[in-house]
Short mmCIF file of N, CA and C in Angstrom, two decimals:
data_model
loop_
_atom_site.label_atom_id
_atom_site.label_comp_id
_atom_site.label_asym_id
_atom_site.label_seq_id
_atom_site.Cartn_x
_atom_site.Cartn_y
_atom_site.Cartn_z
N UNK F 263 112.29 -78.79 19.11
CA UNK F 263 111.30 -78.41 20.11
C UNK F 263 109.95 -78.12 19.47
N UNK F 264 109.87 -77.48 18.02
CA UNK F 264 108.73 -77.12 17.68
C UNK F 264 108.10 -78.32 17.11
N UNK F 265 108.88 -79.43 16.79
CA UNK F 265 107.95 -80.24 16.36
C UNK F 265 106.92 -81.13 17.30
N UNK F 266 107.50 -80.85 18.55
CA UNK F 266 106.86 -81.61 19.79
C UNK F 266 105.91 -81.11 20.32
N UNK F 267 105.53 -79.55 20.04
CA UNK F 267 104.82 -78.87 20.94
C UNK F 267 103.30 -79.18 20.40
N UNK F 268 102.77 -78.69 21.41
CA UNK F 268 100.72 -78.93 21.00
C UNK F 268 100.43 -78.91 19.80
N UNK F 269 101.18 -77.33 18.77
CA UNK F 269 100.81 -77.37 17.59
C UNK F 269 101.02 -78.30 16.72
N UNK F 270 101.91 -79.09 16.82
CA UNK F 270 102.63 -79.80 15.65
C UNK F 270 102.38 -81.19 15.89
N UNK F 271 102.21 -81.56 17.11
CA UNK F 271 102.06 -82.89 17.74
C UNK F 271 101.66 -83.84 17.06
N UNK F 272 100.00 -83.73 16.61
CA UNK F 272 99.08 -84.45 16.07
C UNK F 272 99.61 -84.57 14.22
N UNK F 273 100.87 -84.02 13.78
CA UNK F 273 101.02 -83.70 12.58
C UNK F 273 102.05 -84.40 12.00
N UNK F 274 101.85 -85.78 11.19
CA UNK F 274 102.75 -86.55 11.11
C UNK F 274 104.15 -85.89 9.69
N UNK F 275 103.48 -84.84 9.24
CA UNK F 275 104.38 -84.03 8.31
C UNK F 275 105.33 -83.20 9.06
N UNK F 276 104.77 -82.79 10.26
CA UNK F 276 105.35 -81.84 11.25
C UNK F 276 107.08 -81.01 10.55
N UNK F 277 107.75 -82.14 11.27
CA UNK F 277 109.12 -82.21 10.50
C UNK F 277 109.43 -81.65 9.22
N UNK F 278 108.77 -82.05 8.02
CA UNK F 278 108.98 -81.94 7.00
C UNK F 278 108.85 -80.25 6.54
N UNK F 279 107.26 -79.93 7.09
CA UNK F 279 107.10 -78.75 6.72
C UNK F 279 107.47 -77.61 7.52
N UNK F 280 108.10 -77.75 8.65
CA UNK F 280 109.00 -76.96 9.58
C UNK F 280 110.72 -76.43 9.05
N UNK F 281 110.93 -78.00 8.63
CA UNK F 281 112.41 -77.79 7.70
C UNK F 281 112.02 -76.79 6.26
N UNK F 282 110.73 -77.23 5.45
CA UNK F 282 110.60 -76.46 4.66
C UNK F 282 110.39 -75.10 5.11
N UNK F 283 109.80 -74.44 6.17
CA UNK F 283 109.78 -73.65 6.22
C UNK F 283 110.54 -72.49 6.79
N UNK F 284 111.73 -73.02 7.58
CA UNK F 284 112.63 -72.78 8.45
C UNK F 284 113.63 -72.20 6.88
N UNK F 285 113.99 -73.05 6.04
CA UNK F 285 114.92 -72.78 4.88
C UNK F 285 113.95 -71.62 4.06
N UNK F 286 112.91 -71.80 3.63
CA UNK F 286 112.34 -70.34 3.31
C UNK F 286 112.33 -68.94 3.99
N UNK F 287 112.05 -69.33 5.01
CA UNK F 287 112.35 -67.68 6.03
C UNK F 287 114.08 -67.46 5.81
N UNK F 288 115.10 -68.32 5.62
CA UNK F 288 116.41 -68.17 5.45
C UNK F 288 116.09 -67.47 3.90
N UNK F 289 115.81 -67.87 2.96
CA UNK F 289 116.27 -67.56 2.26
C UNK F 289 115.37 -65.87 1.60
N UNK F 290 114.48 -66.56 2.08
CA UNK F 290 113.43 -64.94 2.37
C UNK F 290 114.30 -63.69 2.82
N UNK F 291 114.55 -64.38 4.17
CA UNK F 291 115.99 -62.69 4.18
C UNK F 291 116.91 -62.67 3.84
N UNK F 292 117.69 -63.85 3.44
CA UNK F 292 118.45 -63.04 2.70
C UNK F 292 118.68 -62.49 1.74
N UNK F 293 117.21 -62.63 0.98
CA UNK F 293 116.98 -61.84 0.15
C UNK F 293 116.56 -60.20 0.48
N UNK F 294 115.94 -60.63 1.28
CA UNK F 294 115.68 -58.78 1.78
C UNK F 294 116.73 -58.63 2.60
N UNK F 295 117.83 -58.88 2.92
CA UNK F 295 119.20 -58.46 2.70
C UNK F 295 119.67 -58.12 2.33
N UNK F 296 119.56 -58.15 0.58
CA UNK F 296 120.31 -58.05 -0.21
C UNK F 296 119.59 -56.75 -0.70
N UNK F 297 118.34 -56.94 -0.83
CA UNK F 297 117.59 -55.07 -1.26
C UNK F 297 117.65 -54.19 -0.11
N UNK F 298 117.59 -54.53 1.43
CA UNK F 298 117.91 -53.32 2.59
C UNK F 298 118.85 -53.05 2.85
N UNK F 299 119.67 -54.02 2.77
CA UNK F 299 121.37 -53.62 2.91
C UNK F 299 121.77 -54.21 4.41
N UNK F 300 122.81 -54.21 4.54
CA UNK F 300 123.07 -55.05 5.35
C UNK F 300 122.84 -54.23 7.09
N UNK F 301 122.59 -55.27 8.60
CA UNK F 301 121.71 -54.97 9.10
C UNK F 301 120.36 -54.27 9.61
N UNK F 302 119.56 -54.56 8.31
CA UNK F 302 118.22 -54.55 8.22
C UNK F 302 117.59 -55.55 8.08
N UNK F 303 117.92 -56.94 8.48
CA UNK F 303 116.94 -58.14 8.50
C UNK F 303 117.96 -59.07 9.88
N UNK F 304 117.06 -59.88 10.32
CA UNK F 304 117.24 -60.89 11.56
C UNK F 304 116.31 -61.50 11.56
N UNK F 305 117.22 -62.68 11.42
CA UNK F 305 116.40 -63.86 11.83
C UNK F 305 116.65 -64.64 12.79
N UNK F 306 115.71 -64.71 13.58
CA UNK F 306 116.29 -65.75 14.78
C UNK F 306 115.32 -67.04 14.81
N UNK F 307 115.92 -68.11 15.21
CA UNK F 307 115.26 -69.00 15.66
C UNK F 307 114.81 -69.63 16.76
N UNK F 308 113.38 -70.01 17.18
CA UNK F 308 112.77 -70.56 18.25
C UNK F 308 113.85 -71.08 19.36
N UNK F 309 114.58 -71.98 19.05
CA UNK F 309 115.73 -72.78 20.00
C UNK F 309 116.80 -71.87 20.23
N UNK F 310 116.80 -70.53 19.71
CA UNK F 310 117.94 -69.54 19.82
C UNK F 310 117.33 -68.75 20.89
N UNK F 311 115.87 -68.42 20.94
CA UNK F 311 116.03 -67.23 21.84
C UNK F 311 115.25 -67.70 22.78
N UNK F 312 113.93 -68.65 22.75
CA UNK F 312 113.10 -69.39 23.42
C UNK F 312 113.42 -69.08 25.24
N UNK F 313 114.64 -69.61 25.36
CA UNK F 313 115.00 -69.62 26.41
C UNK F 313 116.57 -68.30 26.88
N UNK F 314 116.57 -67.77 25.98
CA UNK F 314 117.93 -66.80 26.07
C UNK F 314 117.58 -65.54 25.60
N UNK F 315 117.39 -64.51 26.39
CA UNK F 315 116.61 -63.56 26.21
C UNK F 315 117.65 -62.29 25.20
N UNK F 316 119.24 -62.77 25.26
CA UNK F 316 120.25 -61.89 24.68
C UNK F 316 120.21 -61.88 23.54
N UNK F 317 119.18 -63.42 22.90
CA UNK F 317 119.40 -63.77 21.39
C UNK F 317 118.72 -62.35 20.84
N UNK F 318 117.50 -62.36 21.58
CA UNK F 318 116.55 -61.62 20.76
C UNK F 318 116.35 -60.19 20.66
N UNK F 319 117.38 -59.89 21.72
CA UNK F 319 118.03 -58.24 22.55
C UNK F 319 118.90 -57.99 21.70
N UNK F 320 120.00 -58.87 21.07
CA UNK F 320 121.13 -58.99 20.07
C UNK F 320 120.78 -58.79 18.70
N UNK F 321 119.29 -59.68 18.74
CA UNK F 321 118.92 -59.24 16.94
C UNK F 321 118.44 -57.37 16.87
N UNK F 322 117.29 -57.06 17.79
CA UNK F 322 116.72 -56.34 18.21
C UNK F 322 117.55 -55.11 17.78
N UNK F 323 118.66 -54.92 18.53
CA UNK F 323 119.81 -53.94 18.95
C UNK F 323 120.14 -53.85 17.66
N UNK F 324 120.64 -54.74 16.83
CA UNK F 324 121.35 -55.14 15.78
C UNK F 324 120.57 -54.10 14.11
N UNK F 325 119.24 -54.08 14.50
CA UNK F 325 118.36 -53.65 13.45
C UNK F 325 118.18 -52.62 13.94
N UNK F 326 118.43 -51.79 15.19
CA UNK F 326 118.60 -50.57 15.64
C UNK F 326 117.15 -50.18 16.39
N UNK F 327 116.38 -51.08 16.81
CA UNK F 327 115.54 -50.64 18.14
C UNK F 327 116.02 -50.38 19.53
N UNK F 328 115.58 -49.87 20.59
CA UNK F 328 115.84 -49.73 21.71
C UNK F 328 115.28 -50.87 22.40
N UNK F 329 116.25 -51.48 23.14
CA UNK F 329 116.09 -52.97 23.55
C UNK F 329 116.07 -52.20 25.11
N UNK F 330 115.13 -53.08 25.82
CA UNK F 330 114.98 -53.18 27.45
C UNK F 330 114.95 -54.54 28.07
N UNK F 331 116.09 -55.16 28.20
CA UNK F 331 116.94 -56.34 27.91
C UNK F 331 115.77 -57.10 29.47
N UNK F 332 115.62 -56.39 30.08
CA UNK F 332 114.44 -57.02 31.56
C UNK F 332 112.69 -57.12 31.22
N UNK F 333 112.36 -55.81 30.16
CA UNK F 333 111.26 -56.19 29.75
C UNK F 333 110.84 -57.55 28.93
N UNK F 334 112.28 -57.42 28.06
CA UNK F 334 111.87 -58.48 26.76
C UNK F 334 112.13 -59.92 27.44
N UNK F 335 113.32 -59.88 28.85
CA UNK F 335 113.34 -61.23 29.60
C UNK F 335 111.92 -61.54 30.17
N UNK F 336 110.85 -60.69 30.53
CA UNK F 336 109.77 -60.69 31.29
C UNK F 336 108.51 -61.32 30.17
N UNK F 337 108.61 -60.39 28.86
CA UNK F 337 107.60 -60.98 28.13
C UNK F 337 107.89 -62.40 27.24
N UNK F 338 109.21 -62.58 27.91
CA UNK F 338 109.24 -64.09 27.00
C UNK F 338 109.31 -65.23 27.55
N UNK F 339 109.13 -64.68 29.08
CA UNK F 339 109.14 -65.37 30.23
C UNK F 339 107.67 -65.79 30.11
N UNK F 340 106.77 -65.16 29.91
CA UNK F 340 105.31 -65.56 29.70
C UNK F 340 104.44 -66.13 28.83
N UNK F 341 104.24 -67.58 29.51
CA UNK F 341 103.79 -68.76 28.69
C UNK F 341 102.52 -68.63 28.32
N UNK F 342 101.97 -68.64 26.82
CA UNK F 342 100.40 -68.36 26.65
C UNK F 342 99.90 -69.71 26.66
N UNK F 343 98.99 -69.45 27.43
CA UNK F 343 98.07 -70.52 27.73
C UNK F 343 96.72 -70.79 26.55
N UNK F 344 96.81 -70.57 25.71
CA UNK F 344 95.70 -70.44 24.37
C UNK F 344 95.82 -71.63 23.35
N UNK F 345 97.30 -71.66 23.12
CA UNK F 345 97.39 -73.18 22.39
C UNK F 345 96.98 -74.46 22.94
N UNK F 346 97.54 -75.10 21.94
CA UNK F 346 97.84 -76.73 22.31
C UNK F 346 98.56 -77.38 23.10
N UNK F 347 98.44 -77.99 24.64
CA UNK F 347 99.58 -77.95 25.28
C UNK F 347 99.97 -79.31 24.78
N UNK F 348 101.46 -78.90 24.93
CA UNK F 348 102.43 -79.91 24.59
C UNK F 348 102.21 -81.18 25.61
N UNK F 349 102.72 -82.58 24.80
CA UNK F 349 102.89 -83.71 25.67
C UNK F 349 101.84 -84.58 26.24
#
């Protein structure tokens, strides 16, 4: 999905540097995993919570914030209009 959207569109590397960067944030925490101890890092991804508001209520909860499972459905419900639109 992210390679399609406004930002990435025009970017014939798109792909490349998304995978690169997708495996760095992996390995980024789990390195700070390994110095905070275990649930103190989450990572979620775009296609995980984009549309599923439990992903990000689940990480949230998980690292020990107070989740308001209707607010966070509400603000992720809201599309910013500032980028690049897709398509």
């Amino acid at each position: 999905a992210s390679v399609s959207s406004g930002w990435w569109r025009d970017n014939p590397q798109a792909r490349a540097v998304l995978t690169s960067t997708i495996e760095n944030l992996r390995q980024a925490s789990g390195q700070l995993g390994e110095v905070l101890g275990p649930g103190r890092v989450a990572l979620v991804e775009y296609e995980g919570w984009a549309d599923n508001p439990d992903v990000l209520c689940s990480a949230l909860d998980g690292l020990g914030f107070p989740v308001e499972r209707k607010r966070v459905a509400e603000v992720l419900g809201t599309r910013l209009v500032h980028g690049k639109p897709s398509g």
